[in-house]
mmCIF file of C-alpha atoms in Angstrom:
data_model
loop_
_atom_site.group_PDB
_atom_site.id
_atom_site.type_symbol
_atom_site.label_atom_id
_atom_site.label_comp_id
_atom_site.label_asym_id
_atom_site.label_seq_id
_atom_site.Cartn_x
_atom_site.Cartn_y
_atom_site.Cartn_z
ATOM 1 C CA MET A 1 -111.656 -11.245 -30.084
ATOM 2 C CA TRP A 2 -115.382 -11.316 -29.753
ATOM 3 C CA LEU A 3 -117.455 -11.114 -32.838
ATOM 4 C CA SER A 4 -121.400 -10.806 -33.741
ATOM 5 C CA ARG A 5 -122.713 -11.896 -37.058
ATOM 6 C CA GLY A 6 -125.370 -13.292 -39.168
ATOM 7 C CA LEU A 7 -127.208 -13.303 -42.098
ATOM 8 C CA PRO A 8 -130.728 -11.511 -43.017
ATOM 9 C CA ALA A 9 -133.481 -13.875 -42.876
ATOM 10 C CA PRO A 10 -134.501 -15.496 -46.186
ATOM 11 C CA GLY A 11 -136.851 -13.473 -48.297
ATOM 12 C CA PRO A 12 -137.450 -12.237 -51.990
ATOM 13 C CA PRO A 13 -134.835 -12.286 -54.437
ATOM 14 C CA GLY A 14 -132.641 -9.016 -54.219
ATOM 15 C CA ILE A 15 -129.824 -7.743 -52.452
ATOM 16 C CA PHE A 16 -130.139 -8.279 -48.369
ATOM 17 C CA GLU A 17 -127.438 -6.443 -46.286
ATOM 18 C CA ASN A 18 -127.020 -7.270 -42.418
ATOM 19 C CA GLU A 19 -124.420 -4.819 -39.878
ATOM 20 C CA ARG A 20 -122.928 -6.310 -36.951
ATOM 21 C CA ARG A 21 -120.254 -4.696 -34.572
ATOM 22 C CA VAL A 22 -116.934 -6.538 -34.516
ATOM 23 C CA GLY A 23 -114.137 -5.873 -31.796
ATOM 24 C CA SER A 24 -110.143 -6.950 -30.819
ATOM 25 C CA GLY A 25 -107.666 -5.650 -28.776
ATOM 26 C CA GLY A 26 -109.356 -1.898 -28.437
ATOM 27 C CA CYS A 27 -110.052 -1.882 -32.098
ATOM 28 C CA GLU A 28 -113.746 -1.580 -33.120
ATOM 29 C CA GLY A 29 -115.163 -1.405 -36.378
ATOM 30 C CA VAL A 30 -118.545 -2.641 -38.164
ATOM 31 C CA LEU A 31 -118.876 -6.277 -40.318
ATOM 32 C CA VAL A 32 -121.665 -5.720 -43.400
ATOM 33 C CA PHE A 33 -122.904 -9.220 -45.081
ATOM 34 C CA TYR A 34 -124.264 -8.025 -48.690
ATOM 35 C CA LEU A 35 -125.684 -11.549 -50.180
ATOM 36 C CA GLN A 36 -126.877 -11.055 -53.794
ATOM 37 C CA GLY A 37 -129.495 -13.649 -54.417
ATOM 38 C CA TRP A 38 -132.092 -14.825 -56.986
ATOM 39 C CA ASP A 39 -134.507 -17.257 -58.215
ATOM 40 C CA ASP A 40 -133.058 -19.017 -61.619
ATOM 41 C CA GLY A 41 -136.095 -21.709 -61.374
ATOM 42 C CA PHE A 42 -133.815 -24.577 -60.393
ATOM 43 C CA ASP A 43 -133.656 -26.525 -56.396
ATOM 44 C CA ASN A 44 -130.337 -25.383 -56.110
ATOM 45 C CA GLY A 45 -130.959 -23.025 -52.718
ATOM 46 C CA ALA A 46 -127.995 -22.838 -50.061
ATOM 47 C CA GLU A 47 -128.858 -23.392 -46.125
ATOM 48 C CA MET A 48 -128.167 -20.122 -44.717
ATOM 49 C CA ALA A 49 -129.340 -18.732 -40.969
ATOM 50 C CA GLY A 50 -131.543 -21.662 -40.273
ATOM 51 C CA GLY A 51 -133.447 -20.639 -43.764
ATOM 52 C CA ARG A 52 -132.916 -20.639 -47.273
ATOM 53 C CA VAL A 53 -132.110 -18.978 -49.923
ATOM 54 C CA THR A 54 -132.425 -19.947 -53.459
ATOM 55 C CA GLY A 55 -129.494 -18.781 -56.332
ATOM 56 C CA VAL A 56 -126.883 -17.660 -53.960
ATOM 57 C CA TRP A 57 -123.853 -16.579 -55.846
ATOM 58 C CA ALA A 58 -121.720 -13.983 -53.886
ATOM 59 C CA VAL A 59 -120.915 -12.754 -49.969
ATOM 60 C CA VAL A 60 -118.991 -10.119 -49.779
ATOM 61 C CA VAL A 61 -117.867 -8.781 -46.346
ATOM 62 C CA MET A 62 -116.964 -5.219 -45.595
ATOM 63 C CA VAL A 63 -114.765 -4.284 -42.326
ATOM 64 C CA ALA A 64 -114.626 -0.415 -41.653
ATOM 65 C CA LEU A 65 -112.514 -0.382 -38.537
ATOM 66 C CA LEU A 66 -113.990 2.998 -36.383
ATOM 67 C CA GLY A 67 -110.632 3.121 -34.816
ATOM 68 C CA CYS A 68 -108.015 1.004 -32.721
ATOM 69 C CA SER A 69 -105.933 2.499 -29.616
ATOM 70 C CA PRO A 70 -104.853 0.651 -26.010
ATOM 71 C CA LYS A 71 -108.014 -0.036 -23.904
ATOM 72 C CA PRO A 72 -107.340 2.325 -20.969
ATOM 73 C CA GLN A 73 -106.826 0.609 -17.696
ATOM 74 C CA VAL A 74 -107.865 1.264 -14.093
ATOM 75 C CA TYR A 75 -105.552 0.099 -11.032
ATOM 76 C CA GLU A 76 -106.330 0.422 -7.430
ATOM 77 C CA GLY A 77 -104.432 -2.203 -5.834
ATOM 78 C CA PRO A 78 -101.389 -0.701 -3.757
ATOM 79 C CA PRO A 79 -98.848 1.355 -5.520
ATOM 80 C CA VAL A 80 -96.078 -0.511 -7.318
ATOM 81 C CA THR A 81 -93.111 0.621 -5.822
ATOM 82 C CA THR A 82 -90.294 -1.720 -7.262
ATOM 83 C CA ILE A 83 -89.759 -3.813 -10.926
ATOM 84 C CA ALA A 84 -87.524 -6.661 -10.687
ATOM 85 C CA VAL A 85 -86.332 -8.433 -13.950
ATOM 86 C CA HIS A 86 -84.176 -11.608 -14.088
ATOM 87 C CA LYS A 87 -83.158 -11.928 -17.780
ATOM 88 C CA ALA A 88 -82.193 -15.556 -16.900
ATOM 89 C CA ALA A 89 -86.078 -16.567 -16.537
ATOM 90 C CA ARG A 90 -87.248 -14.467 -18.532
ATOM 91 C CA GLN A 91 -89.538 -13.032 -15.196
ATOM 92 C CA MET A 92 -90.708 -9.456 -14.096
ATOM 93 C CA ASP A 93 -92.194 -8.926 -11.431
ATOM 94 C CA LEU A 94 -94.318 -5.899 -9.849
ATOM 95 C CA PHE A 95 -93.662 -5.240 -6.305
ATOM 96 C CA ALA A 96 -95.608 -2.839 -3.738
ATOM 97 C CA GLY A 97 -93.242 -3.125 -1.033
ATOM 98 C CA ASP A 98 -91.966 -6.384 -0.134
ATOM 99 C CA VAL A 99 -94.999 -7.922 -1.343
ATOM 100 C CA LEU A 100 -95.674 -9.500 -5.068
ATOM 101 C CA VAL A 101 -98.494 -7.596 -6.737
ATOM 102 C CA ARG A 102 -97.852 -8.966 -10.828
ATOM 103 C CA ARG A 103 -95.031 -11.394 -12.592
ATOM 104 C CA TYR A 104 -94.672 -11.589 -16.041
ATOM 105 C CA ARG A 105 -93.634 -13.661 -18.792
ATOM 106 C CA VAL A 106 -90.837 -11.593 -20.849
ATOM 107 C CA ASP A 107 -88.725 -11.731 -24.001
ATOM 108 C CA LEU A 108 -85.457 -9.844 -24.127
ATOM 109 C CA GLY A 109 -83.309 -8.381 -26.995
ATOM 110 C CA PHE A 110 -82.173 -11.078 -29.669
ATOM 111 C CA ALA A 111 -78.713 -11.474 -28.172
ATOM 112 C CA PRO A 112 -79.694 -11.398 -24.189
ATOM 113 C CA GLU A 113 -76.545 -12.928 -22.527
ATOM 114 C CA GLY A 114 -74.735 -10.539 -20.748
ATOM 115 C CA HIS A 115 -75.163 -6.428 -19.977
ATOM 116 C CA LYS A 116 -76.097 -4.383 -22.627
ATOM 117 C CA GLN A 117 -72.645 -2.422 -24.191
ATOM 118 C CA PHE A 118 -73.509 -0.585 -26.962
ATOM 119 C CA GLU A 119 -75.985 0.486 -29.957
ATOM 120 C CA GLY A 120 -76.807 -2.527 -31.573
ATOM 121 C CA ASP A 121 -75.391 -5.459 -29.734
ATOM 122 C CA GLY A 122 -78.967 -6.988 -28.972
ATOM 123 C CA ARG A 123 -78.488 -7.249 -25.481
ATOM 124 C CA THR A 124 -81.032 -5.980 -22.522
ATOM 125 C CA PRO A 125 -78.895 -3.837 -19.888
ATOM 126 C CA GLU A 126 -78.301 -5.035 -16.429
ATOM 127 C CA GLY A 127 -78.781 -2.622 -13.278
ATOM 128 C CA VAL A 128 -80.581 -0.359 -11.423
ATOM 129 C CA TYR A 129 -82.547 2.120 -13.656
ATOM 130 C CA ARG A 130 -85.847 3.438 -13.355
ATOM 131 C CA ILE A 131 -89.318 4.463 -15.189
ATOM 132 C CA THR A 132 -89.007 7.476 -17.030
ATOM 133 C CA HIS A 133 -91.856 7.912 -18.848
ATOM 134 C CA ARG A 134 -95.035 6.586 -20.565
ATOM 135 C CA ASN A 135 -95.914 6.397 -24.178
ATOM 136 C CA PRO A 136 -99.277 6.221 -25.188
ATOM 137 C CA ALA A 137 -97.946 6.407 -28.672
ATOM 138 C CA SER A 138 -95.880 3.212 -29.090
ATOM 139 C CA ALA A 139 -95.344 1.509 -32.658
ATOM 140 C CA TYR A 140 -95.469 -1.272 -29.635
ATOM 141 C CA HIS A 141 -98.890 -0.739 -28.303
ATOM 142 C CA LEU A 142 -97.969 0.624 -24.932
ATOM 143 C CA SER A 143 -94.928 1.194 -23.383
ATOM 144 C CA LEU A 144 -92.856 2.491 -20.622
ATOM 145 C CA GLY A 145 -89.411 4.272 -20.826
ATOM 146 C CA ILE A 146 -86.126 2.992 -18.859
ATOM 147 C CA SER A 147 -83.592 5.291 -17.993
ATOM 148 C CA TYR A 148 -80.822 3.261 -20.034
ATOM 149 C CA PRO A 149 -77.810 5.193 -20.870
ATOM 150 C CA ASN A 150 -76.604 6.220 -17.250
ATOM 151 C CA GLU A 151 -73.155 7.860 -16.977
ATOM 152 C CA THR A 152 -71.586 4.217 -16.698
ATOM 153 C CA ASP A 153 -73.508 2.615 -19.921
ATOM 154 C CA ARG A 154 -71.729 5.794 -21.417
ATOM 155 C CA ALA A 155 -68.449 5.856 -20.287
ATOM 156 C CA LEU A 156 -68.258 1.802 -21.326
ATOM 157 C CA ALA A 157 -69.537 2.202 -25.075
ATOM 158 C CA SER A 158 -66.864 5.291 -25.229
ATOM 159 C CA ALA A 159 -64.208 2.670 -23.884
ATOM 160 C CA LEU A 160 -65.259 0.265 -26.997
ATOM 161 C CA GLY A 161 -65.646 3.162 -29.473
ATOM 162 C CA ARG A 162 -68.888 2.398 -30.094
ATOM 163 C CA PRO A 163 -72.392 4.737 -30.055
ATOM 164 C CA VAL A 164 -74.307 3.990 -26.914
ATOM 165 C CA GLY A 165 -77.763 2.110 -27.279
ATOM 166 C CA LYS A 166 -80.505 4.089 -26.151
ATOM 167 C CA ASP A 167 -84.808 3.903 -25.952
ATOM 168 C CA ILE A 168 -84.934 1.069 -23.772
ATOM 169 C CA PHE A 169 -88.559 -0.070 -22.582
ATOM 170 C CA ILE A 170 -91.030 -2.259 -21.371
ATOM 171 C CA HIS A 171 -93.554 -2.434 -24.323
ATOM 172 C CA GLY A 172 -96.219 -4.760 -25.806
ATOM 173 C CA GLN A 173 -95.546 -6.476 -29.116
ATOM 174 C CA ALA A 174 -98.307 -5.121 -31.085
ATOM 175 C CA GLY A 175 -97.746 -8.435 -33.763
ATOM 176 C CA LYS A 176 -93.802 -7.482 -34.344
ATOM 177 C CA ASP A 177 -92.779 -10.462 -32.276
ATOM 178 C CA GLN A 178 -94.119 -12.627 -35.298
ATOM 179 C CA GLY A 179 -94.563 -15.602 -32.556
ATOM 180 C CA LYS A 180 -90.560 -15.803 -31.998
ATOM 181 C CA ARG A 181 -88.797 -15.217 -28.497
ATOM 182 C CA ASP A 182 -86.079 -12.984 -27.329
ATOM 183 C CA TRP A 183 -87.019 -10.804 -30.660
ATOM 184 C CA THR A 184 -86.431 -7.075 -29.267
ATOM 185 C CA ALA A 185 -83.618 -4.948 -30.121
ATOM 186 C CA GLY A 186 -82.727 -5.121 -26.059
ATOM 187 C CA CYS A 187 -86.039 -3.840 -24.597
ATOM 188 C CA ILE A 188 -88.299 -5.749 -22.251
ATOM 189 C CA ALA A 189 -91.797 -7.546 -24.205
ATOM 190 C CA VAL A 190 -94.968 -8.662 -22.488
ATOM 191 C CA ARG A 191 -98.474 -9.619 -24.595
ATOM 192 C CA ASP A 192 -100.013 -6.559 -25.290
ATOM 193 C CA HIS A 193 -103.179 -7.090 -22.627
ATOM 194 C CA GLU A 194 -100.200 -7.403 -19.963
ATOM 195 C CA ILE A 195 -98.112 -3.920 -21.478
ATOM 196 C CA GLU A 196 -102.228 -2.303 -20.899
ATOM 197 C CA GLU A 197 -102.430 -3.532 -17.255
ATOM 198 C CA ILE A 198 -98.444 -2.331 -16.407
ATOM 199 C CA TYR A 199 -98.867 0.353 -17.577
ATOM 200 C CA ALA A 200 -101.759 1.389 -15.329
ATOM 201 C CA MET A 201 -99.678 0.180 -12.653
ATOM 202 C CA VAL A 202 -96.702 1.831 -12.958
ATOM 203 C CA ALA A 203 -95.923 5.684 -12.740
ATOM 204 C CA PRO A 204 -92.846 7.176 -13.846
ATOM 205 C CA GLY A 205 -89.852 7.116 -11.058
ATOM 206 C CA THR A 206 -90.396 3.368 -10.223
ATOM 207 C CA PRO A 207 -87.377 1.827 -9.760
ATOM 208 C CA VAL A 208 -86.315 -0.944 -12.223
ATOM 209 C CA LEU A 209 -83.600 -3.576 -11.180
ATOM 210 C CA ILE A 210 -82.565 -6.202 -13.965
ATOM 211 C CA ARG A 211 -80.668 -9.033 -13.224
ATOM 212 C CA PRO A 212 -78.868 -11.327 -15.066
#
């Protein structure tokens, strides 16, 4: 996060206002300082901004967000041809042919061991899938859809008499991890700045190999 802040130079008693731009994670806003001060005839000044303001009673900070959206990324490297996820290592690799392009630490479903069998089991699928689409309006910052369930997955859930799972993605956190590991319902999660990078690098149709 970047933050430029300051207070007005000392001057006559009254209301002073100072405005600075603020931004973090694709959000931008205006930070406004209101400084109420006056001379009450006593030596009780406060040191501020390298100067002196007498009788300071209150400082109010207001932030008006002008808009929050994921930062667009531009990728100019070799096309990513495969995504390989190793669940036990909590690792996701992006390959261009045989060349490793990027490696990420990932979080999985809340019950990560084993292949996903049905909706709500908290497992992350295992097998060969593909990226179906990009979702710029994800509740998890940005996301890439994975083609789970396939026909085998549907047959497995049906044999168990349970509904098959759906909506498996590679996505960001958007603060929903609350500092936990393996916190998703079965998705593969990375940090927000990482999904911004992955989102730009990976095209729909890219194969996804998820190993135990």
